[in-house]
């Protein structure tokens, strides 16, 4: 099933609030699934701001920064209404080949209770399909674009 919705945000704070609403809506699914936020969009379009909102919703104390050079940041969380899990923030901007994604061990991250925010998900599309096949996972695709210097358009697609 595919659900599509397009939302405009007017500030980084609104983008973060959207992330908080989406995570709250899908928290119950963490009991049996891994939740993946597959983020696409050009530089500066709001992907990292969205991930910061996820971190706030999960009560993660560390500052959320894009892991452009380290590729993956791991943050344990224990949201009151969900099981304890790991929040993985993955930045695929520098990656080009399927093997590089496999080397990140995405397959090991995909466990019920975990959340993955994958920036530049369009680069990992074929690998993501392979590593999620047969696993209990919920993928929420978000495509970010600029409407103007302050506004962002975010297209949300849910896949089961």
Coordinates of C-alpha atoms in Angstrom, one line a residue:
X1 CA 0.0 0.0 0.0
X2 CA 1.3 3.4 -0.9
X3 CA 0.1 6.6 0.8
X4 CA 1.2 9.9 -0.6
X5 CA 1.1 13.3 1.1
X6 CA 2.8 16.6 0.3
X7 CA 3.5 19.1 3.1
X8 CA 5.2 22.5 3.0
X9 CA 7.3 23.6 5.9
X10 CA 8.3 27.2 6.5
X11 CA 11.3 26.8 8.9
X12 CA 13.7 24.2 10.2
X13 CA 11.6 24.0 13.3
X14 CA 8.5 23.0 11.3
X15 CA 10.5 20.4 9.5
X16 CA 11.6 19.0 12.9
X17 CA 8.0 19.1 14.1
X18 CA 6.9 17.1 11.1
X19 CA 9.5 14.4 12.0
X20 CA 8.2 14.3 15.5
X21 CA 4.6 13.8 14.3
X22 CA 5.7 11.0 12.0
X23 CA 7.7 9.1 14.5
X24 CA 4.9 9.4 17.1
X25 CA 2.4 8.0 14.4
X26 CA 4.6 4.9 13.8
X27 CA 6.1 4.1 17.2
X28 CA 3.8 1.2 17.8
X29 CA 5.2 -0.5 14.7
X30 CA 8.7 -0.6 16.4
X31 CA 7.5 -3.5 18.5
X32 CA 7.6 -5.8 15.5
X33 CA 9.4 -3.9 12.7
X34 CA 12.4 -1.7 11.9
X35 CA 11.4 1.8 10.9
X36 CA 13.3 3.3 8.0
X37 CA 13.0 6.9 6.9
X38 CA 14.4 7.0 3.4
X39 CA 15.3 10.7 2.7
X40 CA 15.9 12.2 -0.7
X41 CA 16.5 15.7 -1.9
X42 CA 19.1 18.2 -2.9
X43 CA 21.7 19.8 -0.5
X44 CA 20.1 22.1 2.0
X45 CA 16.6 20.9 1.4
X46 CA 15.8 19.8 5.0
X47 CA 16.9 16.2 5.3
X48 CA 19.2 16.8 8.3
X49 CA 16.7 19.1 10.0
X50 CA 14.1 16.2 9.7
X51 CA 16.6 13.8 11.3
X52 CA 17.2 16.3 14.1
X53 CA 13.4 16.2 14.7
X54 CA 13.5 12.4 15.0
X55 CA 16.3 12.7 17.5
X56 CA 14.3 15.2 19.6
X57 CA 11.3 12.9 19.5
X58 CA 13.4 10.0 20.7
X59 CA 14.9 12.1 23.5
X60 CA 18.4 11.7 22.2
X61 CA 20.7 14.0 24.1
X62 CA 23.6 14.2 21.6
X63 CA 23.5 16.9 18.9
X64 CA 22.3 15.4 15.7
X65 CA 24.8 16.2 12.9
X66 CA 25.0 14.8 9.4
X67 CA 27.5 11.9 9.3
X68 CA 28.9 12.9 5.9
X69 CA 32.4 11.8 6.7
X70 CA 31.8 9.0 9.2
X71 CA 28.8 7.8 7.2
X72 CA 26.9 6.4 10.2
X73 CA 26.1 7.8 13.7
X74 CA 24.5 5.5 16.2
X75 CA 22.3 6.7 19.1
X76 CA 20.7 4.3 21.6
X77 CA 17.2 5.4 22.7
X78 CA 14.5 4.2 25.0
X79 CA 11.4 6.1 24.1
X80 CA 8.7 5.6 26.9
X81 CA 6.1 4.1 24.5
X82 CA 8.5 1.9 22.6
X83 CA 11.0 -0.8 23.2
X84 CA 14.7 0.2 23.6
X85 CA 16.4 0.4 20.3
X86 CA 19.1 2.0 18.2
X87 CA 18.7 5.0 16.0
X88 CA 21.0 5.0 13.0
X89 CA 21.6 8.1 11.1
X90 CA 23.2 7.2 7.7
X91 CA 24.5 9.7 5.1
X92 CA 25.0 8.1 1.7
X93 CA 26.1 11.2 -0.1
X94 CA 29.7 10.1 -0.6
X95 CA 28.8 6.5 -1.6
X96 CA 28.5 5.3 -5.2
X97 CA 28.6 1.5 -5.3
X98 CA 26.3 -1.1 -3.9
X99 CA 29.2 -2.8 -2.1
X100 CA 29.8 0.4 -0.1
X101 CA 26.3 0.2 1.3
X102 CA 26.7 -3.4 2.2
X103 CA 30.0 -2.5 3.9
X104 CA 28.0 -0.2 6.2
X105 CA 26.2 -3.4 7.5
X106 CA 22.7 -2.0 6.8
X107 CA 21.5 -5.6 7.0
X108 CA 22.5 -5.8 10.7
X109 CA 20.8 -2.5 11.5
X110 CA 17.5 -3.7 10.2
X111 CA 16.1 -5.2 13.4
X112 CA 12.7 -4.7 15.1
X113 CA 12.9 -1.8 17.5
X114 CA 15.6 0.1 15.5
X115 CA 15.1 3.3 13.5
X116 CA 17.2 4.2 10.5
X117 CA 17.3 7.7 8.9
X118 CA 19.0 7.3 5.5
X119 CA 20.0 10.5 3.8
X120 CA 20.5 10.3 0.1
X121 CA 18.4 7.1 0.0
X122 CA 18.1 7.4 -3.8
X123 CA 21.8 6.3 -4.0
X124 CA 21.0 3.2 -2.0
X125 CA 17.7 2.1 -3.6
X126 CA 18.8 -1.3 -5.0
X127 CA 20.8 -2.1 -1.9
X128 CA 18.0 -1.1 0.4
X129 CA 15.6 -3.4 -1.6
X130 CA 18.0 -6.3 -1.2
X131 CA 18.7 -5.9 2.5
X132 CA 15.1 -5.4 3.5
X133 CA 13.7 -8.3 1.5
X134 CA 12.0 -10.7 3.8
X135 CA 12.6 -8.6 6.9
X136 CA 10.0 -6.9 9.1
X137 CA 10.4 -3.3 8.1
X138 CA 8.4 -0.2 7.5
X139 CA 9.8 2.3 4.9
X140 CA 8.7 5.9 4.9
X141 CA 10.1 7.7 1.9
X142 CA 10.4 11.5 2.0
X143 CA 11.5 13.6 -0.9
X144 CA 12.6 17.2 0.0
X145 CA 12.8 20.1 -2.3
X146 CA 13.1 23.9 -2.1
X147 CA 10.0 26.0 -2.7
X148 CA 12.0 29.2 -1.9
X149 CA 14.9 30.0 0.5
X150 CA 12.7 29.4 3.6
X151 CA 10.0 27.0 2.5
X152 CA 10.5 23.3 1.8
X153 CA 8.2 20.9 0.1
X154 CA 8.2 17.4 1.5
X155 CA 6.5 14.5 -0.3
X156 CA 5.8 11.5 1.9
X157 CA 5.3 8.0 0.6
X158 CA 4.6 5.1 3.0
X159 CA 5.3 1.5 1.9
X160 CA 4.4 -1.7 3.7

